[in-house]
Amino acid sequence: MSDSIISVDNLGKKYLLRHQAQRQRYATLRETVIEKVRSCFVRTGRRSVRETIEYFWALNDVAFEVKRGEVVGVIGRNGAGKSTLLKILSRITEPTTGEVWLRGRVASLLEVGTGFHPELTGRENIFLNGAILGMARQEILRKFDEIVAFAEVEAFLDTPVKRYSSGMYVRLAFAVAAHLEPEILIVDEVLAVGDAEFQKKCLGKMNDVAKGGRTVLFVSHNMGAVQALCSRGLLLTGGRLVMDGPVRSVCERYLQGSARGLAGVVTWSADSNARMCFTELAVLNEKNQPVGRLGIEEKIRVRVSYQVGSPLTGATICLRVRRNGILLFNSFDSDETPAWLGMRSPGKYEAIIELPRYMLGAGQYTLSIGAGIPRTESIVGELMDVLAFELHEETQDVWIKGYAAERGALLIAPIKWSVERLP
Amino acid sequence: MEMLIKPGLAEKNYWRDLWRYRELFYFLALRDMLIRYKQTVFGLAWAILRPLLTTVVFTVVFGKIANMSAPGGVPYPLFVLAAMLPWQFFSTAMSDASNSLINNANLISKVYFPRLVVPASAVITSFVDFLITLVLLGVAMVWYGFYPDWRICCLPLFMLLVFGASLGVGLWLCALNLEYRDFRYIVPFISQFGLFISPVGFQSDSVPAVWHWLGMDLPARMIFALNPIVGVIQGFRWCLLQGHTTLMPFAVATSVVTVLTLMASGLWYFRRMERSFADII
């Protein structure tokens, strides 16, 4: 017990959800007054019609221990409770149940640059941010040079930080927090900004922190970074701790778990009376296994199985790929092989459509299939969005890539730039 | 260092934490002071210009046009200035404090520190501004050749009183403002309205002791004194203007009681709401 620096027991956080017609985010005084006045007169149960209250457990019965010097990755999908956990550990909100023992000073890097004021200079912000993070002035003075050197902003110390590039901004913010020398450092997705070199430096600093016998809690969606840095992982799902173990297996479990609900295959029973019917649609990985979730670097194979009841002439099979309802492309089996427009004799068919790697960006896609005679007749009307699959970039180091999903583009264009330096 | 986080436990360590974060008062106030006049041409001069201009307006409108005068041969501008300075401190402190939590929303939802630091720093910042404006008063006194006597020694007491009033009201308003954004609109109204019900341009004895209204005899002066700034202004004038102006002991006593009540209740309300700040901001 004595060597664990963080002990969490039965931790829970309950939020109140108010459902009300057109409820604004902030209560207004008028609403409250009206409601109070109304409740004085109307004592029947009518109020409950207007407002229903629902509780939501953002964290529920979470318990774990962290030993001194451990670097623990906290993994989970959005809304799994990671941020709530970190907020409780850094004392921003209070838990509803349970308790946490922290045997050391906690510094959280919940978001870089919190407490930086754009109008103040780098120097002023170092002191201000240090004070906000709980450093004494003497302590900041002692580490001032080190912080400045780490952040590489010597030349801009007396420039207002609003004139800083975002990279400089983040470097400075990270530097202040990292030099707080906390026994426990909480890091939440800070590394998403900054250039690759600085990211390496940050990871290095965090490693130093860990080697110096301090403890790091690291939250990220980037499985690569989590695996590189952490030895142990905690997987949160729906506010519960579902797995606690070596980081590699926790990451794998996370990646599998997120594909659940994306079966990767959908089947229909064959209708022998129809001219033609689809029997199966599947998304396959390179080992020909149906999967719901693939990396952007993997080949995506779509398998369409169908049955032809009576001879078909001039027919084509169509596959459509949509993202958020936006049609990305259509593909006919006769596009590259016009011969299919000829006769299709009765029997079972199986088509494999291979989509290139690095074409679709990370995100959720839906597949639709249909069959018909182009510009003439629909044989099987479009079976819309019958199968969904997800592409992820978690196994990729995409921070500095142009096609990172967070940059918003739907497609990855494998374009080569020919660049030469002009004389 | 060991720390336990448990529902309701933050309450216990509150004052100890406040002490640990004492330097934050200084840094937040410093930040606010540094940024207050950034990108302005006149900079710090604004601290002096604002009361100066208001005093000029008051002197012209009340002193010259309405022909009001100050008692005991006190120059009318000094008479106004002695009241204008504490009033302006109160009014800026109140509005700054009431917006302080919202303006620091990113801090509050991301980092832990005793939230009391935020409105308190806002009041401290306004207080420093106020101290700067005292220079203006000094210059005006030299100009008119009118100097305070021994009574000025009591001035710190009234400064304390107006500081307490600002903090008490500020605590109430910033906590309310966070939950009910209506207060964003109410606060400017309070400070506008407050200027008329505070004896800035006139003497407190212009208010009748009894006011007949709707067939009732209202103790107008008593009601008037409920405004804590009335006692503050009377005190400031008494201390600065050789005691030529009225000082109603009951008004000062009422002020003290009101301020203490405001501080205690403001602190209570703020502490009660504080736990949920990060959740509702």
XYZ file of C-alpha atoms in Angstrom:
704
model
C 0.000 0.000 0.000
C 2.774 2.394 0.910
C 4.519 2.240 -2.445
C 1.448 3.230 -4.426
C 1.371 6.918 -5.108
C -2.194 7.026 -6.350
C -4.915 4.875 -4.842
C -8.336 5.206 -6.315
C -11.218 3.393 -4.725
C -14.851 3.133 -5.751
C -14.597 6.426 -7.589
C -17.763 7.755 -9.187
C -18.951 11.011 -10.631
C -22.575 11.682 -11.270
C -23.786 14.429 -13.534
C -27.271 15.733 -13.651
C -28.806 15.880 -17.072
C -31.777 18.105 -17.447
C -34.031 17.411 -20.323
C -36.244 20.281 -21.095
C -37.760 21.578 -24.241
C -35.407 24.152 -25.721
C -33.417 24.396 -22.580
C -30.639 26.907 -22.849
C -27.183 26.056 -21.696
C -27.227 28.617 -18.943
C -30.193 29.031 -16.718
C -31.512 32.525 -16.883
C -32.805 34.311 -13.889
C -36.174 34.793 -15.522
C -36.593 31.082 -16.039
C -35.668 30.328 -12.473
C -37.969 32.994 -11.077
C -40.862 31.869 -13.252
C -40.260 28.285 -12.273
C -40.121 29.180 -8.578
C -43.291 31.248 -8.779
C -45.047 28.537 -10.730
C -44.086 25.890 -8.234
C -45.595 27.994 -5.447
C -48.991 27.863 -7.082
C -48.971 24.665 -9.034
C -48.506 21.840 -6.639
C -49.750 19.122 -8.903
C -47.194 16.929 -10.562
C -47.209 19.001 -13.719
C -43.662 20.219 -13.359
C -42.273 16.847 -14.171
C -43.810 17.126 -17.606
C -41.709 20.140 -18.356
C -38.480 18.854 -17.024
C -37.194 15.369 -16.566
C -34.032 14.853 -14.625
C -31.693 12.084 -15.470
C -28.496 11.084 -13.812
C -25.496 10.188 -15.781
C -22.539 8.426 -14.271
C -19.495 9.699 -16.080
C -17.401 7.472 -13.863
C -18.635 4.519 -11.962
C -16.907 2.345 -9.401
C -13.395 2.878 -10.689
C -10.569 1.495 -8.611
C -6.868 1.176 -9.308
C -3.487 1.801 -7.787
C -0.478 3.381 -9.399
C 3.001 2.804 -8.104
C 5.713 5.383 -7.847
C 7.542 5.805 -11.139
C 4.933 4.073 -13.253
C 3.836 5.581 -16.538
C 0.226 4.703 -17.087
C -1.748 5.275 -20.247
C -5.442 5.959 -19.867
C -7.295 4.804 -22.960
C -10.894 4.971 -23.967
C -13.243 6.323 -26.559
C -14.652 9.808 -26.329
C -17.049 9.955 -23.425
C -15.536 6.953 -21.694
C -14.712 9.036 -18.645
C -11.025 9.731 -19.168
C -11.322 13.454 -18.811
C -13.596 13.168 -15.826
C -11.064 10.906 -14.139
C -8.273 13.352 -14.787
C -10.407 16.255 -13.636
C -11.039 14.532 -10.349
C -7.391 13.636 -9.899
C -6.388 17.209 -10.551
C -9.124 18.415 -8.178
C -11.046 20.470 -10.681
C -14.250 18.705 -9.789
C -15.162 16.662 -6.788
C -16.178 13.033 -7.083
C -19.667 11.952 -6.103
C -18.543 8.727 -4.481
C -15.360 7.058 -3.468
C -11.972 8.401 -2.608
C -8.551 9.051 -4.025
C -5.284 9.152 -2.136
C -2.579 11.153 -3.797
C 0.820 10.861 -2.190
C 2.552 13.672 -3.992
C 2.156 16.919 -5.798
C 0.000 16.747 -8.895
C 0.495 18.848 -11.981
C -1.904 18.542 -14.812
C -1.383 19.485 -18.383
C -5.039 19.232 -19.202
C -4.684 21.685 -21.972
C -1.575 23.508 -22.861
C -1.384 27.181 -22.326
C -4.228 27.336 -19.850
C -3.642 30.453 -17.884
C -1.468 32.009 -20.502
C -2.612 35.476 -21.266
C -2.040 36.503 -24.875
C -1.226 40.090 -23.985
C 1.494 39.211 -21.516
C 5.063 38.491 -22.486
C 6.645 35.072 -22.314
C 8.470 36.043 -19.143
C 5.334 37.267 -17.416
C 3.415 34.209 -18.496
C 6.016 31.852 -17.076
C 5.519 33.379 -13.647
C 1.774 33.575 -13.957
C 1.388 30.033 -15.209
C 3.792 28.728 -12.608
C 1.746 30.374 -9.884
C -1.458 28.950 -11.283
C 0.065 25.487 -11.290
C 1.019 25.976 -7.663
C 4.708 26.891 -7.880
C 6.220 29.363 -5.486
C 7.957 32.389 -6.955
C 11.339 31.253 -5.618
C 10.891 27.934 -7.343
C 10.055 29.554 -10.660
C 13.044 31.878 -10.388
C 15.307 28.918 -9.761
C 14.089 27.055 -12.827
C 13.495 30.021 -15.044
C 16.535 29.539 -17.268
C 15.897 25.852 -17.616
C 12.311 26.474 -18.671
C 13.331 29.052 -21.236
C 16.042 26.822 -22.647
C 13.699 23.876 -22.913
C 11.041 25.901 -24.685
C 13.612 27.511 -27.023
C 12.065 30.935 -26.743
C 15.043 32.917 -25.443
C 14.771 35.492 -28.195
C 11.087 36.122 -27.617
C 10.940 36.344 -23.847
C 9.702 39.899 -23.881
C 7.267 39.491 -26.740
C 3.579 39.096 -25.931
C 2.680 35.455 -26.417
C -0.095 36.411 -28.802
C 2.669 36.979 -31.331
C 4.106 33.519 -30.749
C 3.634 30.753 -33.241
C 1.410 28.010 -31.911
C 4.445 25.761 -31.627
C 6.288 28.229 -29.429
C 3.201 28.682 -27.357
C 2.876 24.981 -26.693
C 6.565 24.557 -26.018
C 6.526 27.254 -23.412
C 3.396 25.886 -21.779
C 4.756 22.386 -21.663
C 8.078 23.608 -20.355
C 6.503 25.383 -17.398
C 4.398 22.404 -16.427
C 7.165 19.874 -16.961
C 9.503 21.817 -14.707
C 7.027 21.915 -11.917
C 8.712 18.696 -10.786
C 5.496 17.174 -9.635
C 5.471 13.711 -8.192
C 2.484 13.033 -10.421
C 2.186 14.474 -13.900
C -1.144 14.273 -15.692
C -0.975 14.764 -19.442
C -4.042 14.913 -21.647
C -3.540 15.015 -25.404
C -1.100 17.876 -25.218
C 1.169 16.496 -27.819
C -1.331 16.890 -30.605
C 0.261 20.234 -31.350
C 3.847 21.157 -31.895
C 6.273 19.814 -34.426
C 7.684 16.318 -34.475
C 10.981 17.299 -32.950
C 9.295 18.940 -30.024
C 6.985 15.989 -29.575
C 9.998 13.773 -29.247
C 11.465 16.173 -26.762
C 8.262 16.167 -24.731
C 8.092 12.411 -24.739
C 11.739 12.396 -23.692
C 11.041 14.814 -20.879
C 8.134 12.711 -19.748
C 10.388 9.692 -19.818
C 12.918 11.560 -17.682
C 10.143 12.469 -15.331
C 9.223 8.828 -15.076
C 12.819 7.675 -14.635
C 13.267 10.221 -11.891
C 10.848 8.118 -9.878
C 7.850 10.227 -10.719
C 4.549 9.060 -11.994
C 2.894 9.989 -15.252
C -0.730 9.521 -16.241
C -0.992 9.917 -19.980
C -4.222 10.186 -21.929
C -4.182 9.938 -25.660
C -6.005 8.542 -28.625
C -2.701 7.893 -30.232
C -1.962 4.258 -29.515
C 1.507 4.695 -30.942
C 2.431 7.333 -28.399
C 0.767 5.466 -25.573
C 2.655 2.290 -26.373
C 5.932 4.117 -26.772
C 5.647 5.826 -23.446
C 3.623 3.726 -21.063
C 4.214 0.386 -19.491
C 0.735 -0.084 -18.218
C -2.660 0.784 -19.590
C -6.090 1.465 -18.133
C -9.035 1.023 -20.451
C -12.201 2.929 -19.643
C -15.507 2.182 -21.291
C -18.717 3.928 -20.377
C -17.270 5.246 -17.143
C -16.035 1.871 -15.957
C -12.571 0.496 -15.780
C -12.747 -2.576 -17.994
C -9.095 -3.473 -18.249
C -5.928 -2.802 -16.351
C -2.773 -4.433 -17.579
C 0.285 -4.295 -19.826
C -0.061 -1.480 -22.281
C 0.183 -3.623 -25.400
C -2.723 -5.883 -24.573
C -4.834 -2.974 -23.370
C -4.247 -1.159 -26.653
C -5.188 -4.243 -28.611
C -8.317 -4.696 -26.601
C -9.196 -1.070 -27.224
C -8.702 -1.386 -30.947
C -10.816 -4.538 -31.082
C -13.443 -3.091 -28.814
C -13.963 -0.046 -30.925
C -14.791 -2.237 -33.905
C -17.642 -3.870 -32.053
C -20.954 -2.926 -33.573
C -19.162 -2.863 -36.884
C -19.595 -6.509 -37.740
C -17.805 -6.267 -41.043
C -20.327 -8.522 -42.748
C -24.015 -8.538 -43.564
C -25.915 -11.436 -45.121
C -29.279 -11.903 -46.769
C -31.128 -15.152 -47.353
C -31.200 -16.136 -50.969
C -34.451 -15.715 -52.864
C -34.499 -18.380 -55.573
C -37.463 -16.838 -57.355
C -35.794 -13.480 -57.961
C -33.957 -12.672 -61.140
C -31.076 -11.686 -58.974
C -30.402 -11.153 -55.262
C -27.536 -10.254 -52.993
C -26.528 -12.790 -50.363
C -23.586 -11.183 -48.591
C -21.618 -7.993 -48.310
C -18.421 -7.979 -46.306
C -15.396 -5.813 -45.579
C -12.283 -7.956 -45.360
C -8.777 -7.411 -44.189
C -5.772 -8.779 -45.978
C -6.282 -12.163 -44.357
C -9.792 -12.285 -45.821
C -11.418 -11.992 -42.411
C -14.477 -9.752 -42.091
C -13.542 -6.683 -40.030
C -15.332 -3.533 -39.076
C -12.264 -1.498 -38.399
C -9.114 -1.100 -40.427
C -6.098 1.118 -40.467
C -5.803 3.626 -43.272
C -2.628 1.852 -44.322
C -4.431 -1.441 -44.899
C -5.916 -2.675 -48.125
C -9.668 -2.707 -47.922
C -11.326 -5.583 -49.671
C -15.069 -5.561 -50.167
C -16.728 -8.836 -51.008
C -20.111 -8.856 -52.708
C -21.849 -12.201 -53.093
C -24.965 -12.538 -55.180
C -27.098 -15.083 -56.887
C -28.572 -14.867 -60.366
C -31.900 -16.698 -60.857
C -32.508 -16.192 -64.572
C -30.100 -15.060 -67.303
C -29.283 -11.351 -67.099
C -28.211 -9.238 -70.037
C -26.725 -5.757 -69.843
C -26.751 -5.713 -66.053
C -24.138 -4.245 -63.760
C -23.510 -4.387 -60.021
C -22.939 -1.107 -58.238
C -21.060 -0.322 -55.038
C -21.356 3.066 -53.393
C -19.238 4.459 -50.589
C -20.608 7.226 -48.439
C -19.287 9.170 -45.507
C -21.778 11.006 -43.327
C -24.283 10.726 -46.123
C -21.930 12.229 -48.670
C -21.516 10.014 -51.695
C -17.792 9.623 -52.272
C -17.846 7.364 -55.280
C -19.769 4.800 -57.332
C -18.152 1.785 -58.852
C -19.698 -0.655 -61.370
C -18.304 -4.086 -61.973
C -18.561 -3.344 -65.676
C -16.439 -0.188 -65.433
C -13.128 -1.912 -66.005
C -14.523 -5.143 -67.427
C -17.268 -4.240 -69.944
C -17.706 -7.926 -70.713
C -19.982 -8.171 -67.684
C -22.531 -6.161 -69.574
C -23.064 -9.250 -71.679
C -24.794 -12.343 -70.484
C -24.764 -13.434 -66.832
C -25.949 -17.002 -66.536
C -27.780 -18.235 -63.429
C -25.583 -19.246 -60.500
C -23.646 -17.894 -57.524
C -21.159 -15.094 -57.927
C -18.611 -13.515 -55.673
C -16.929 -10.198 -56.441
C -13.902 -8.824 -54.641
C -13.402 -5.091 -54.843
C -10.056 -3.904 -53.632
C -9.854 -0.311 -52.499
C -6.392 1.206 -52.520
C -4.519 1.908 -49.300
C -4.200 5.516 -48.273
C -7.216 6.689 -50.160
C -9.970 7.108 -47.586
C -9.110 9.171 -44.536
C -9.789 7.979 -41.014
C -13.491 7.948 -40.237
C -16.695 5.966 -40.656
C -17.918 4.870 -44.038
C -21.013 3.118 -45.238
C -21.429 0.805 -48.180
C -24.476 0.487 -50.410
C -25.027 -1.998 -53.184
C -27.468 -2.334 -56.024
C -27.909 -3.916 -59.409
C -29.487 -2.721 -62.586
C -29.214 -2.167 -66.292
C -27.555 1.236 -66.706
C -29.971 3.998 -67.724
C -32.690 1.434 -68.281
C -33.874 -0.551 -65.345
C -33.200 -1.196 -61.688
C -33.066 -4.860 -60.843
C -32.256 -4.611 -57.159
C -32.823 -1.086 -55.894
C -29.998 0.417 -53.914
C -29.585 -1.308 -50.550
C -28.505 1.833 -48.850
C -25.897 2.013 -46.095
C -26.241 -1.672 -45.313
C -22.746 -2.039 -43.959
C -20.503 0.346 -42.070
C -16.811 0.207 -41.476
C -14.337 2.456 -39.814
C -10.868 3.484 -40.795
C -8.477 4.578 -38.087
C -5.051 6.108 -38.073
C -4.100 4.947 -34.596
C -1.311 2.710 -35.787
C 0.086 5.557 -37.842
C 2.174 8.485 -36.833
C -0.071 11.066 -38.417
C 0.601 14.096 -36.225
C 2.547 15.840 -38.884
C 0.865 14.318 -41.889
C -1.299 16.410 -44.127
C -3.942 13.732 -44.203
C -4.419 13.429 -40.448
C -8.149 13.119 -39.893
C -8.253 16.116 -37.574
C -7.308 18.315 -40.502
C -10.739 17.591 -41.877
C -10.189 16.200 -45.348
C -12.183 13.126 -46.347
C -9.753 11.670 -48.825
C -6.075 10.987 -48.783
C -4.489 11.956 -52.037
C -1.267 10.044 -52.667
C 0.338 13.003 -54.336
C 4.022 13.449 -54.708
C 5.437 16.945 -54.624
C 8.346 17.631 -56.892
C 10.234 20.344 -55.144
C 13.526 21.866 -56.099
C 15.380 24.761 -54.698
C 15.652 27.518 -57.242
C 19.032 29.113 -57.738
C 2.768 15.452 0.864
C -0.346 13.386 1.037
C -3.748 14.320 -0.123
C -7.141 12.719 0.033
C -9.857 13.531 -2.474
C -13.307 12.659 -1.279
C -16.757 14.134 -1.743
C -17.040 17.200 0.454
C -13.478 17.084 1.665
C -12.238 20.106 -0.235
C -14.171 22.180 2.281
C -11.880 21.226 5.120
C -8.631 22.143 3.469
C -10.024 25.310 1.994
C -8.244 27.910 4.060
C -5.005 25.976 4.051
C -5.160 25.811 0.253
C -5.918 29.489 0.064
C -2.738 30.131 2.017
C -0.736 27.833 -0.246
C -1.932 29.755 -3.267
C -1.369 33.173 -1.702
C 1.088 34.167 -4.447
C -1.621 33.648 -7.006
C -3.473 36.693 -5.636
C -0.425 38.724 -6.474
C 0.103 37.235 -9.927
C -3.506 37.420 -11.028
C -3.786 41.006 -9.824
C -0.500 41.800 -11.547
C -1.757 40.210 -14.740
C -4.963 42.205 -14.653
C -3.038 45.392 -14.024
C -0.618 44.683 -16.839
C -3.320 43.934 -19.352
C -5.791 46.543 -18.208
C -4.188 49.343 -20.162
C -2.373 47.367 -22.849
C -2.939 48.708 -26.327
C -4.264 51.982 -25.001
C -2.577 55.237 -25.909
C -2.967 56.826 -22.496
C -2.139 53.699 -20.530
C -2.160 54.155 -16.802
C -3.395 57.713 -17.272
C -6.856 56.245 -17.774
C -6.960 55.395 -14.095
C -6.749 59.131 -13.411
C -8.655 60.396 -16.426
C -11.851 58.548 -15.644
C -12.530 60.067 -12.211
C -11.179 63.397 -13.410
C -13.620 63.616 -16.301
C -16.551 62.483 -14.189
C -15.674 65.067 -11.578
C -15.544 67.790 -14.230
C -19.002 66.759 -15.419
C -20.351 66.757 -11.872
C -18.786 70.114 -11.111
C -20.277 71.679 -14.210
C -23.710 70.084 -13.959
C -24.284 70.211 -10.203
C -21.917 72.962 -9.120
C -22.384 75.477 -11.909
C -25.716 74.709 -13.568
C -27.712 73.420 -10.604
C -25.777 75.780 -8.349
C -25.151 73.263 -5.623
C -22.391 74.095 -3.220
C -20.246 72.313 -0.710
C -20.505 73.149 2.987
C -17.888 75.043 4.963
C -16.159 76.702 2.030
C -14.877 73.426 0.648
C -14.225 73.747 -3.110
C -17.008 71.884 -4.891
C -14.673 69.792 -7.115
C -12.880 68.489 -4.013
C -16.230 67.760 -2.445
C -17.178 65.645 -5.473
C -13.772 64.043 -5.862
C -13.654 62.857 -2.254
C -16.825 60.876 -2.949
C -16.147 60.005 -6.568
C -12.956 58.082 -5.856
C -14.399 55.521 -3.419
C -17.535 55.293 -5.541
C -15.580 54.553 -8.693
C -13.456 52.012 -6.893
C -16.582 50.274 -5.682
C -18.247 50.341 -9.056
C -15.267 49.061 -11.082
C -14.399 46.466 -8.464
C -17.977 45.270 -8.491
C -18.198 44.931 -12.259
C -14.709 43.447 -12.646
C -15.292 40.950 -9.886
C -18.662 39.940 -11.254
C -17.128 39.120 -14.632
C -13.944 37.648 -13.222
C -15.051 34.026 -13.053
C -16.407 34.038 -16.579
C -13.325 35.734 -17.910
C -11.195 33.062 -16.302
C -13.426 30.208 -17.388
C -10.591 28.375 -19.098
C -8.567 28.405 -15.904
C -11.409 27.251 -13.756
C -12.303 24.318 -15.936
C -8.695 23.218 -16.353
C -6.713 23.832 -13.200
C -7.414 23.544 -9.527
C -6.873 26.458 -7.198
C -9.135 28.073 -4.630
C -11.597 29.963 -6.780
C -11.854 32.708 -4.200
C -8.561 34.022 -5.580
C -10.233 35.114 -8.803
C -12.780 37.682 -7.596
C -10.472 38.767 -4.792
C -7.723 39.554 -7.297
C -10.180 41.554 -9.361
C -10.992 43.671 -6.322
C -7.303 44.056 -5.492
C -6.597 45.268 -9.019
C -9.298 47.900 -8.754
C -7.938 48.863 -5.363
C -4.511 49.569 -6.839
C -6.185 51.730 -9.466
C -7.946 53.507 -6.647
C -4.674 54.170 -4.832
C -3.319 55.728 -8.024
C -6.323 58.033 -8.237
C -5.569 59.298 -4.744
C -2.674 61.101 -6.403
C -5.238 63.028 -8.409
C -6.929 64.069 -5.202
C -3.595 65.210 -3.777
C -2.904 67.338 -6.841
C -6.386 68.854 -6.695
C -5.895 69.708 -3.023
C -2.637 71.488 -3.756
C -4.360 73.335 -6.621
C -7.151 74.588 -4.373
C -4.858 75.114 -1.410
C -7.129 73.006 0.743
C -5.431 70.473 2.986
C -6.847 67.737 5.208
C -6.261 67.844 8.945
C -5.687 65.094 11.541
C -8.912 63.411 10.484
C -7.108 61.880 7.507
C -5.682 59.304 9.920
C -9.081 57.627 9.953
C -9.098 57.231 6.167
C -7.615 53.684 6.131
C -10.601 52.496 8.152
C -12.979 53.714 5.486
C -10.774 52.276 2.768
C -11.103 48.956 4.507
C -14.854 49.445 4.638
C -15.189 50.136 0.916
C -12.842 47.246 0.137
C -15.056 44.952 2.163
C -18.170 46.267 0.465
C -16.645 45.632 -2.975
C -15.516 42.139 -2.080
C -18.845 41.224 -0.501
C -20.882 42.423 -3.450
C -18.305 41.015 -5.891
C -18.521 37.536 -4.366
C -22.280 37.523 -4.653
C -22.324 38.813 -8.182
C -19.607 36.613 -9.650
C -21.175 33.445 -8.296
C -24.607 34.547 -9.485
C -23.246 35.647 -12.827
C -21.778 32.246 -13.443
C -25.117 30.562 -13.074
C -27.430 33.284 -14.281
C -25.854 35.223 -17.094
C -28.528 37.881 -16.579
C -26.220 39.534 -14.126
C -24.033 40.605 -16.964
C -26.802 43.085 -17.769
C -27.844 43.808 -14.237
C -24.401 44.872 -13.006
C -23.960 47.931 -15.258
C -27.429 48.959 -14.202
C -26.539 48.631 -10.522
C -23.500 50.831 -10.948
C -25.445 53.451 -12.890
C -28.329 53.451 -10.487
C -25.978 53.355 -7.507
C -24.390 56.630 -8.508
C -27.747 58.363 -8.016
C -28.575 56.803 -4.683
C -25.109 57.473 -3.318
C -24.321 60.997 -2.113
C -21.638 61.691 -4.703
C -22.988 65.000 -6.006
C -24.866 66.014 -2.874
C -24.722 65.856 0.900
C -26.436 63.101 2.825
C -28.525 65.623 4.769
C -30.276 66.624 1.538
C -32.186 63.411 2.032
C -35.201 64.127 4.245
C -35.404 62.220 7.498
C -38.982 61.237 6.775
C -40.648 60.895 3.444
C -44.397 60.945 3.016
C -45.373 58.518 0.345
C -48.735 56.912 -0.319
C -49.912 58.055 3.066
C -47.016 56.385 4.831
C -44.162 57.964 6.719
C -41.047 56.288 5.402
C -37.793 56.696 7.316
C -36.058 57.806 4.113
C -32.692 58.509 5.648
C -32.563 55.100 7.312
C -33.381 53.395 4.033
C -30.835 55.574 2.275
C -28.165 54.506 4.774
C -28.708 50.839 3.922
C -26.581 51.524 0.873
C -23.152 50.730 2.341
C -21.520 53.351 0.141
C -23.383 56.121 1.974
C -21.368 55.519 5.131
C -18.197 55.128 3.090
C -18.661 58.438 1.284
C -19.539 60.280 4.466
C -16.423 58.884 6.051
C -14.178 59.767 3.127
C -15.436 63.342 3.067
C -15.169 63.716 6.792
C -11.578 62.437 6.768
C -10.423 64.457 3.786
C -12.339 67.733 4.077
C -11.525 68.842 7.636
C -14.811 67.515 8.975
C -16.869 70.245 7.302
C -19.313 67.692 5.954
C -21.861 65.682 7.842
C -20.907 62.397 9.356
C -23.953 60.513 10.566
C -22.804 57.920 13.079
C -25.867 55.751 12.460
C -25.144 55.760 8.716
C -21.552 54.626 9.273
C -22.688 51.995 11.749
C -25.287 50.761 9.259
C -22.603 50.611 6.583
C -20.353 48.512 8.772
C -23.167 46.105 9.552
C -24.237 45.920 5.905
C -20.688 45.314 4.732
C -20.095 42.581 7.293
C -23.367 40.956 6.296
C -22.499 41.188 2.610
C -19.049 39.705 3.173
C -20.291 36.845 5.305
C -23.227 35.991 3.067
C -21.178 36.488 -0.095
C -18.520 34.142 1.179
C -21.148 31.622 2.173
C -22.866 31.727 -1.193
C -19.595 31.644 -3.115
C -18.342 28.639 -1.172
C -21.625 26.874 -1.639
C -21.557 27.352 -5.405
C -17.834 26.897 -5.793
C -17.896 23.119 -5.931
C -20.012 23.131 -9.048
C -18.248 25.987 -10.840
C -16.206 23.708 -13.065
C -19.329 21.756 -13.984
C -21.554 24.671 -14.967
C -19.091 27.098 -16.452
